[in-house]
């Protein structure tokens, strides 16, 4: 299509044409992969007949393709491996690829996640994930398939994680004009922690006058960590820079958020957890991260967060939800030893203001009339959403804005746009702008909010996609995954106490022990010792019975 013809099309026609071309390209890509794979099989068969060892037969096919198409040999190797996987393991993916229903990026995403997965599990999930991939971007396809694998085969996924972590590496290759490319494969939590640390330094160590972009500041922050400086110098050039006089910040790990159900955390289930900015992780890894974490307890129902009562005009009151089911969202920010702590959300009672809305009258808490949500509500929103609510965006919730879905009215807060859970959502700064422009009718987008925190994004050309809160799926899983014992991940045998109250009490004691920081336990222990000394006069009498030492010196803080 020439430029003149393209200019005569409407936006809807351009998007429709773009979809058709994209599908055509996908069909051509599928044929290209099939042809490369066929050439590899041909060369391999010929060389095996000539006595070449099986481990080497056909490997030069990638070189032949590289010469013919002027592409890197590694690119040809990857496409041949993809073609073999489609032929032998992923028939549904291959059919969708050949029909142009999914493109090369999504096919690669499926192939990568399905690597080393048992054939039976692939057969059980492939058709389902292919249907999902037709309407989702590659990153979302990967995240969803990882979660399904964790829910279906938690033990196998933990073993695959251990194997993948053994292949971690850091590599540096030369780039153009005196630059280098740093490539690394790290354990998921460590990789996210590194990135979040660089992002935090880029945002807090420089003032608004710094001329560098965010990418440049993050790169310079990595160099600062490498050289041992520990701080990123502001580049504004002003002698009175407000960041120049900041005291040195002690080294600590960056914020890493993990959303996990309480049953999984206690070892009563093995449902996957959500590592913000990454996706699903297995239960064993989540429990490892939680050992030295700070906890935010997220209730399943918002009655303790939003103390709002409703009453209709005929006087019949809606009963408040009194469920006490709670789950945990883990903020794994490592702190100096003895300062990790847990906080439990408690109802915050505020003065209520009656508001009339046509046929209904309801009572609104004073907190609803403020623009900024309180800390407890903000933590809940970020835990439920897990990340930016825009389609295809993987920004973790900790790095997003909490946006009012129905615009907050600064002049008249009582007229709409309340600061409540149902009207708040996580959006990164880019998609926050997109939604604000949409509200003002400036970009053609429509952002529609449905019940259960579903958000529908309608593009200017008529396309539509609905996103659901990702964090809630992990905090409150619908189907519990039974706990399993993972081969090769054996915990040391605990010392058996003289009086064993049972497995359930022991596990609850362990869970509560993690929730309470060592500082609080030391204070309680000191107070008990002082009280015991006062009661005994001065010295404690030695017991005539030697009791074996239990696992913890101090009792659980019930």
Coordinates of C-alpha atoms in Angstrom, one line a residue, residues 9-477:
X9 CA -8.0 5.5 5.2
X10 CA -9.7 6.2 8.4
X11 CA -8.2 5.3 11.8
X12 CA -10.4 2.2 12.1
X13 CA -9.5 1.1 8.6
X14 CA -5.8 1.6 9.3
X15 CA -5.9 -0.5 12.4
X16 CA -7.9 -3.2 10.6
X17 CA -5.3 -3.2 7.8
X18 CA -2.5 -3.3 10.3
X19 CA -4.0 -6.4 11.9
X20 CA -4.3 -8.1 8.5
X21 CA -0.7 -7.3 7.7
X22 CA 0.5 -8.5 11.1
X23 CA -1.3 -11.8 10.6
X24 CA 0.2 -12.2 7.2
X25 CA 3.6 -11.6 8.6
X26 CA 3.0 -14.2 11.3
X27 CA 2.0 -16.7 8.6
X28 CA 5.2 -15.9 6.7
X29 CA 7.2 -16.2 9.9
X30 CA 5.7 -19.6 10.6
X31 CA 6.7 -20.7 7.1
X32 CA 10.3 -19.4 7.6
X33 CA 10.7 -21.3 10.8
X34 CA 9.3 -24.5 9.2
X35 CA 11.7 -24.1 6.2
X36 CA 14.7 -23.6 8.5
X37 CA 13.7 -26.6 10.5
X38 CA 13.3 -28.7 7.4
X39 CA 16.8 -27.7 6.2
X40 CA 18.2 -28.7 9.6
X41 CA 16.6 -32.1 9.4
X42 CA 17.8 -32.6 5.9
X43 CA 21.4 -31.8 6.7
X44 CA 21.3 -33.8 9.9
X45 CA 20.0 -36.9 8.1
X46 CA 22.6 -36.6 5.4
X47 CA 25.4 -36.2 7.9
X48 CA 24.2 -39.1 10.1
X49 CA 24.3 -41.3 7.0
X50 CA 27.9 -40.2 6.4
X51 CA 28.9 -41.2 9.9
X52 CA 28.9 -37.8 11.6
X53 CA 28.3 -38.1 15.4
X54 CA 24.7 -37.4 16.4
X55 CA 25.7 -34.6 18.8
X56 CA 27.2 -32.7 15.9
X57 CA 25.1 -33.7 12.9
X58 CA 23.2 -30.8 11.3
X59 CA 24.6 -28.1 13.5
X60 CA 26.1 -26.3 10.5
X61 CA 22.6 -25.7 9.1
X62 CA 22.4 -22.5 11.2
X63 CA 25.6 -21.3 9.6
X64 CA 24.2 -22.0 6.1
X65 CA 21.0 -20.1 6.9
X66 CA 23.1 -17.2 8.3
X67 CA 25.1 -17.0 5.1
X68 CA 22.0 -17.2 2.9
X69 CA 19.9 -14.7 4.7
X70 CA 22.6 -12.5 6.2
X71 CA 21.3 -13.0 9.8
X72 CA 23.3 -14.0 12.9
X73 CA 23.9 -17.7 13.4
X74 CA 22.5 -17.5 16.9
X75 CA 19.2 -16.1 15.4
X76 CA 19.0 -19.1 13.1
X77 CA 19.8 -21.5 16.0
X78 CA 17.0 -20.1 18.0
X79 CA 14.5 -20.4 15.2
X80 CA 15.5 -24.0 14.5
X81 CA 15.1 -24.9 18.2
X82 CA 11.7 -23.2 18.1
X83 CA 10.6 -25.1 15.0
X84 CA 11.6 -28.5 16.6
X85 CA 9.7 -27.6 19.7
X86 CA 6.6 -26.7 17.6
X87 CA 6.8 -30.0 15.7
X88 CA 7.3 -32.3 18.7
X89 CA 5.7 -30.6 21.7
X90 CA 3.4 -27.8 20.8
X91 CA 1.0 -28.8 18.0
X92 CA -1.7 -26.3 19.0
X93 CA 0.8 -23.4 19.1
X94 CA 2.1 -24.5 15.7
X95 CA -1.4 -24.5 14.2
X96 CA -2.2 -21.0 15.6
X97 CA 1.1 -19.7 14.3
X98 CA 0.6 -21.1 10.8
X99 CA -2.9 -19.6 10.7
X100 CA -1.6 -16.1 11.7
X101 CA -3.6 -16.1 15.0
X102 CA -0.5 -15.6 17.1
X103 CA 2.8 -14.0 16.0
X104 CA 6.5 -15.0 16.5
X105 CA 6.8 -13.1 19.8
X106 CA 4.0 -14.9 21.5
X107 CA 5.1 -18.3 20.0
X108 CA 8.5 -17.7 21.5
X109 CA 7.0 -16.8 24.9
X110 CA 5.1 -20.0 25.0
X111 CA 8.1 -22.0 23.9
X112 CA 10.3 -20.5 26.5
X113 CA 7.9 -21.1 29.4
X114 CA 7.0 -24.6 28.3
X115 CA 10.7 -25.6 28.1
X116 CA 11.5 -28.5 30.4
X117 CA 7.8 -29.0 31.3
X118 CA 6.5 -32.5 31.2
X119 CA 4.7 -33.5 28.1
X120 CA 1.5 -34.4 30.0
X121 CA 1.4 -31.0 31.6
X122 CA 2.0 -29.3 28.2
X123 CA -0.8 -31.3 26.7
X124 CA -3.2 -30.2 29.5
X125 CA -2.4 -26.5 29.3
X126 CA -1.4 -25.8 25.7
X127 CA -4.8 -25.3 24.0
X128 CA -6.0 -23.1 26.9
X129 CA -3.0 -20.8 26.8
X130 CA -3.0 -20.6 23.0
X131 CA -6.6 -19.4 23.1
X132 CA -5.5 -16.8 25.8
X133 CA -2.5 -15.8 23.7
X134 CA -4.7 -14.7 20.8
X135 CA -5.9 -11.7 22.8
X136 CA -2.9 -11.0 25.1
X137 CA 0.6 -9.5 24.7
X138 CA 3.7 -11.8 25.1
X139 CA 4.6 -10.6 28.6
X140 CA 1.1 -11.2 29.8
X141 CA 1.1 -14.6 28.2
X142 CA 4.3 -15.5 30.0
X143 CA 3.1 -14.3 33.4
X144 CA -0.3 -16.2 33.0
X145 CA 1.3 -19.4 31.9
X146 CA 3.8 -19.3 34.8
X147 CA 1.0 -18.9 37.2
X148 CA -1.0 -21.8 35.7
X149 CA 2.1 -24.1 35.9
X150 CA 2.6 -23.2 39.5
X151 CA -1.0 -23.9 40.3
X152 CA -1.0 -27.2 38.4
X153 CA 2.5 -28.5 39.3
X154 CA 4.0 -26.6 42.2
X155 CA 6.6 -29.2 43.0
X156 CA 7.8 -29.4 39.4
X157 CA 8.1 -25.7 39.1
X158 CA 10.2 -25.4 42.2
X159 CA 12.6 -28.0 40.8
X160 CA 12.7 -26.1 37.4
X161 CA 13.5 -22.9 39.3
X162 CA 16.4 -24.5 41.1
X163 CA 17.8 -25.8 37.8
X164 CA 17.4 -22.4 36.1
X165 CA 19.1 -20.6 39.0
X166 CA 22.1 -22.8 38.5
X167 CA 22.5 -21.3 35.0
X168 CA 22.8 -17.8 36.3
X169 CA 25.5 -15.6 34.7
X170 CA 26.7 -12.1 34.0
X171 CA 28.3 -11.2 30.7
X172 CA 29.6 -8.1 29.1
X173 CA 29.9 -7.7 25.3
X174 CA 31.2 -4.8 23.3
X175 CA 28.8 -2.3 21.8
X176 CA 29.2 0.6 19.4
X177 CA 31.1 3.8 20.1
X178 CA 32.9 2.8 23.3
X179 CA 29.9 1.3 25.1
X180 CA 29.2 -2.2 26.4
X181 CA 26.1 -4.3 26.9
X182 CA 25.7 -6.0 30.3
X183 CA 23.7 -9.2 30.1
X184 CA 22.8 -11.2 33.2
X185 CA 20.5 -14.0 34.3
X186 CA 19.8 -13.8 38.1
X187 CA 17.4 -15.4 40.6
X188 CA 14.0 -13.6 40.2
X189 CA 14.0 -11.9 43.6
X190 CA 17.6 -10.7 43.3
X191 CA 17.0 -9.4 39.8
X192 CA 14.0 -7.4 40.8
X193 CA 15.8 -6.1 43.9
X194 CA 18.7 -4.9 41.8
X195 CA 16.4 -3.0 39.4
X196 CA 14.3 -1.5 42.2
X197 CA 17.5 -0.4 44.0
X198 CA 18.7 1.4 40.9
X199 CA 15.3 3.0 40.3
X200 CA 15.2 4.2 43.9
X201 CA 18.6 5.7 43.6
X202 CA 17.7 7.4 40.3
X203 CA 14.6 9.0 41.9
X204 CA 15.9 10.0 45.3
X205 CA 19.6 11.0 44.8
X206 CA 19.0 13.7 42.2
X207 CA 17.0 16.9 42.2
X208 CA 14.5 18.0 39.5
X209 CA 17.2 19.9 37.7
X210 CA 19.2 16.8 36.8
X211 CA 19.4 16.8 33.0
X212 CA 19.7 13.0 32.7
X213 CA 16.8 10.7 31.7
X214 CA 15.6 7.9 34.0
X215 CA 17.4 5.3 32.0
X216 CA 20.7 7.3 32.2
X217 CA 20.4 7.8 36.0
X218 CA 19.7 4.1 36.5
X219 CA 22.8 3.2 34.5
X220 CA 24.9 5.7 36.4
X221 CA 23.5 4.3 39.7
X222 CA 24.7 0.8 38.7
X223 CA 28.2 2.3 38.1
X224 CA 28.0 4.0 41.5
X225 CA 27.3 0.7 43.2
X226 CA 30.1 -0.9 41.3
X227 CA 32.7 1.7 42.3
X228 CA 31.6 1.5 45.9
X229 CA 30.4 5.1 46.0
X230 CA 26.9 4.1 47.2
X231 CA 25.4 7.4 46.0
X232 CA 24.4 8.8 42.7
X233 CA 25.7 12.3 42.2
X234 CA 23.2 14.9 41.0
X235 CA 24.1 16.4 37.6
X236 CA 22.2 19.7 37.9
X237 CA 25.5 21.6 38.5
X238 CA 24.0 24.0 41.1
X239 CA 26.1 24.7 44.2
X240 CA 23.0 24.8 46.3
X241 CA 21.5 21.5 45.0
X242 CA 19.1 20.2 47.7
X243 CA 20.4 16.7 47.2
X244 CA 24.1 17.5 47.5
X245 CA 24.0 17.8 51.3
X246 CA 22.0 14.6 52.0
X247 CA 23.8 12.4 54.5
X248 CA 25.1 9.1 53.3
X249 CA 22.4 6.4 53.3
X250 CA 23.4 3.1 54.9
X251 CA 23.4 0.2 52.4
X252 CA 20.2 -1.8 52.4
X253 CA 18.2 -3.8 49.9
X254 CA 15.6 -2.2 47.8
X255 CA 11.8 -2.9 48.2
X256 CA 10.7 -6.2 46.8
X257 CA 7.0 -6.9 47.1
X258 CA 5.6 -10.4 47.3
X259 CA 1.9 -11.2 47.5
X260 CA 1.1 -14.5 49.0
X261 CA -1.9 -16.2 50.7
X262 CA -1.6 -16.8 54.5
X263 CA -2.2 -20.5 53.9
X264 CA 0.7 -20.7 51.6
X265 CA 2.9 -18.7 53.9
X266 CA 2.1 -21.1 56.8
X267 CA 2.8 -24.2 54.6
X268 CA -0.8 -25.3 54.6
X269 CA -1.0 -24.9 50.8
X270 CA 1.4 -24.4 47.9
X271 CA -0.4 -21.8 45.8
X272 CA 2.0 -19.6 43.8
X273 CA 2.9 -16.1 45.0
X274 CA 3.3 -12.9 43.0
X275 CA 6.7 -11.2 42.8
X276 CA 5.8 -7.7 41.8
X277 CA 7.3 -6.7 38.5
X278 CA 8.1 -10.3 37.6
X279 CA 5.1 -12.6 38.0
X280 CA 4.4 -15.9 39.7
X281 CA 6.9 -17.6 41.9
X282 CA 6.7 -20.9 43.7
X283 CA 5.6 -21.2 47.3
X284 CA 8.9 -22.4 48.5
X285 CA 10.7 -19.3 47.2
X286 CA 7.9 -17.1 48.7
X287 CA 8.4 -18.6 52.1
X288 CA 12.2 -18.1 51.9
X289 CA 11.7 -14.4 51.1
X290 CA 9.2 -14.1 53.9
X291 CA 11.6 -15.3 56.6
X292 CA 13.1 -11.8 57.0
X293 CA 10.3 -9.6 55.6
X294 CA 8.0 -6.9 56.9
X295 CA 4.4 -7.9 56.6
X296 CA 1.3 -6.1 55.7
X297 CA -1.9 -8.0 56.5
X298 CA -4.5 -7.6 53.7
X299 CA -8.0 -8.6 54.6
X300 CA -10.1 -10.3 51.9
X301 CA -13.0 -8.0 52.5
X302 CA -12.6 -4.2 52.8
X303 CA -14.9 -3.8 55.9
X304 CA -11.9 -3.0 58.1
X305 CA -10.4 -0.6 55.5
X306 CA -13.6 1.3 54.4
X307 CA -15.9 1.8 57.4
X308 CA -18.8 2.9 55.3
X309 CA -22.4 2.0 56.2
X310 CA -25.1 2.2 53.6
X311 CA -28.8 2.9 54.1
X312 CA -31.5 3.1 51.5
X313 CA -34.3 5.7 51.6
X314 CA -36.8 3.1 52.9
X315 CA -34.6 2.7 56.0
X316 CA -33.4 -0.9 55.3
X317 CA -29.7 -1.0 56.1
X318 CA -27.2 -3.1 54.2
X319 CA -25.3 -5.3 56.6
X320 CA -21.6 -4.7 56.7
X321 CA -19.2 -7.5 55.8
X322 CA -17.9 -9.0 59.0
X323 CA -15.6 -11.6 57.4
X324 CA -12.2 -11.9 59.2
X325 CA -10.5 -13.9 56.4
X326 CA -7.0 -12.3 56.0
X327 CA -4.1 -12.9 53.6
X328 CA -0.6 -11.5 53.7
X329 CA 1.2 -9.2 51.2
X330 CA 4.9 -9.4 51.9
X331 CA 7.1 -6.3 51.5
X332 CA 10.5 -8.0 51.5
X333 CA 12.6 -4.9 52.3
X334 CA 15.6 -6.3 54.2
X335 CA 16.4 -4.1 57.2
X336 CA 19.1 -4.2 59.8
X337 CA 18.9 -7.3 61.9
X338 CA 16.0 -7.3 64.4
X339 CA 13.8 -4.6 62.9
X340 CA 11.5 -6.5 60.5
X341 CA 8.0 -6.2 61.7
X342 CA 4.3 -6.9 61.0
X343 CA 1.4 -4.6 61.1
X344 CA -2.2 -5.7 61.0
X345 CA -4.9 -3.4 59.5
X346 CA -7.5 -2.3 62.1
X347 CA -10.7 -0.4 61.4
X348 CA -10.2 3.3 61.5
X349 CA -13.4 4.9 62.7
X350 CA -14.1 8.4 61.4
X351 CA -16.9 10.9 61.6
X352 CA -19.5 10.1 59.0
X353 CA -21.2 12.5 56.6
X354 CA -24.6 11.8 55.0
X355 CA -24.6 12.3 51.3
X356 CA -27.6 12.3 49.0
X357 CA -27.3 10.7 45.6
X358 CA -30.7 10.7 43.9
X359 CA -32.6 7.8 45.2
X360 CA -30.1 6.7 47.8
X361 CA -28.6 8.2 50.9
X362 CA -25.4 6.7 52.4
X363 CA -22.9 7.5 55.0
X364 CA -19.4 8.3 53.9
X365 CA -16.4 8.2 56.2
X366 CA -14.4 11.4 56.4
X367 CA -11.4 9.7 54.8
X368 CA -13.4 9.4 51.6
X369 CA -13.4 13.2 51.2
X370 CA -9.6 13.4 51.1
X371 CA -7.7 13.3 47.8
X372 CA -4.8 11.1 49.1
X373 CA -5.7 7.7 50.5
X374 CA -4.4 6.8 53.9
X375 CA -1.4 4.5 54.1
X376 CA -3.4 1.4 55.0
X377 CA -5.7 1.8 52.0
X378 CA -2.8 2.6 49.7
X379 CA -1.1 -0.6 50.7
X380 CA -4.3 -2.6 50.1
X381 CA -4.8 -1.1 46.6
X382 CA -1.2 -1.9 45.6
X383 CA -1.5 -5.5 47.0
X384 CA -4.7 -6.2 45.2
X385 CA -3.6 -4.8 41.8
X386 CA -0.1 -6.1 41.9
X387 CA 1.0 -3.7 39.1
X388 CA -0.2 -1.2 36.6
X389 CA -3.7 -1.9 35.4
X390 CA -3.0 -0.9 31.8
X391 CA -2.9 -3.8 29.3
X392 CA 0.6 -5.0 28.6
X393 CA 2.3 -3.0 31.3
X394 CA 4.5 -4.8 33.8
X395 CA 5.4 -1.9 36.1
X396 CA 5.1 -3.2 39.7
X397 CA 2.6 -1.6 42.0
X398 CA 5.2 0.0 44.2
X399 CA 6.3 2.1 41.3
X400 CA 2.8 3.2 40.2
X401 CA 0.5 6.1 41.1
X402 CA -2.8 5.4 42.9
X403 CA -5.3 7.0 40.6
X404 CA -9.0 7.8 41.1
X405 CA -11.0 5.9 38.5
X406 CA -13.9 8.4 38.8
X407 CA -12.2 11.8 38.9
X408 CA -11.8 13.3 42.4
X409 CA -13.6 16.7 42.6
X410 CA -11.3 19.0 44.5
X411 CA -13.9 21.8 44.7
X412 CA -16.7 19.6 45.9
X413 CA -15.4 16.2 47.2
X414 CA -18.8 15.1 48.3
X415 CA -20.2 15.2 44.7
X416 CA -18.1 12.3 43.4
X417 CA -14.8 10.6 43.0
X418 CA -14.5 9.3 46.5
X419 CA -11.2 8.0 47.9
X420 CA -12.3 4.4 48.5
X421 CA -11.1 1.0 47.4
X422 CA -13.7 0.6 44.6
X423 CA -12.6 4.0 43.1
X424 CA -8.8 3.6 43.2
X425 CA -6.4 1.7 41.0
X426 CA -2.7 1.4 40.2
X427 CA -1.4 3.1 37.1
X428 CA 2.2 3.9 36.1
X429 CA 2.9 7.5 35.3
X430 CA 2.6 6.9 31.5
X431 CA -0.8 5.2 31.7
X432 CA -2.0 7.6 34.4
X433 CA -1.5 10.3 31.7
X434 CA -3.3 8.2 29.2
X435 CA -6.3 7.8 31.5
X436 CA -6.3 11.5 32.4
X437 CA -6.2 12.5 28.7
X438 CA -9.0 10.0 28.1
X439 CA -11.1 11.6 30.8
X440 CA -10.6 15.0 29.2
X441 CA -11.5 13.6 25.7
X442 CA -8.1 14.4 24.3
X443 CA -6.7 11.1 23.0
X444 CA -9.8 9.1 21.9
X445 CA -9.3 6.4 24.6
X446 CA -12.1 5.3 26.9
X447 CA -11.3 3.7 30.3
X448 CA -14.4 2.0 31.7
X449 CA -14.5 0.5 35.2
X450 CA -16.6 -2.6 35.9
X451 CA -17.4 -4.5 39.1
X452 CA -14.7 -6.6 40.8
X453 CA -12.0 -4.1 39.9
X454 CA -12.1 -5.0 36.2
X455 CA -10.9 -2.1 33.9
X456 CA -11.8 -2.0 30.2
X457 CA -9.5 -0.1 27.9
X458 CA -11.1 0.9 24.5
X459 CA -8.7 2.3 22.0
X460 CA -9.5 5.1 19.6
X461 CA -9.9 2.6 16.7
X462 CA -12.5 0.5 18.6
X463 CA -10.3 -2.2 20.1
X464 CA -11.1 -3.3 23.6
X465 CA -9.3 -5.3 26.3
X466 CA -10.2 -5.8 30.0
X467 CA -7.7 -6.2 32.7
X468 CA -8.2 -7.8 36.1
X469 CA -6.3 -7.1 39.4
X470 CA -3.4 -9.5 39.3
X471 CA -2.5 -9.4 42.9
X472 CA -5.9 -10.6 44.2
X473 CA -5.5 -13.9 42.3
X474 CA -2.4 -14.7 44.5
X475 CA -3.6 -13.2 47.8
X476 CA -7.0 -14.9 47.6
X477 CA -6.7 -18.0 45.3

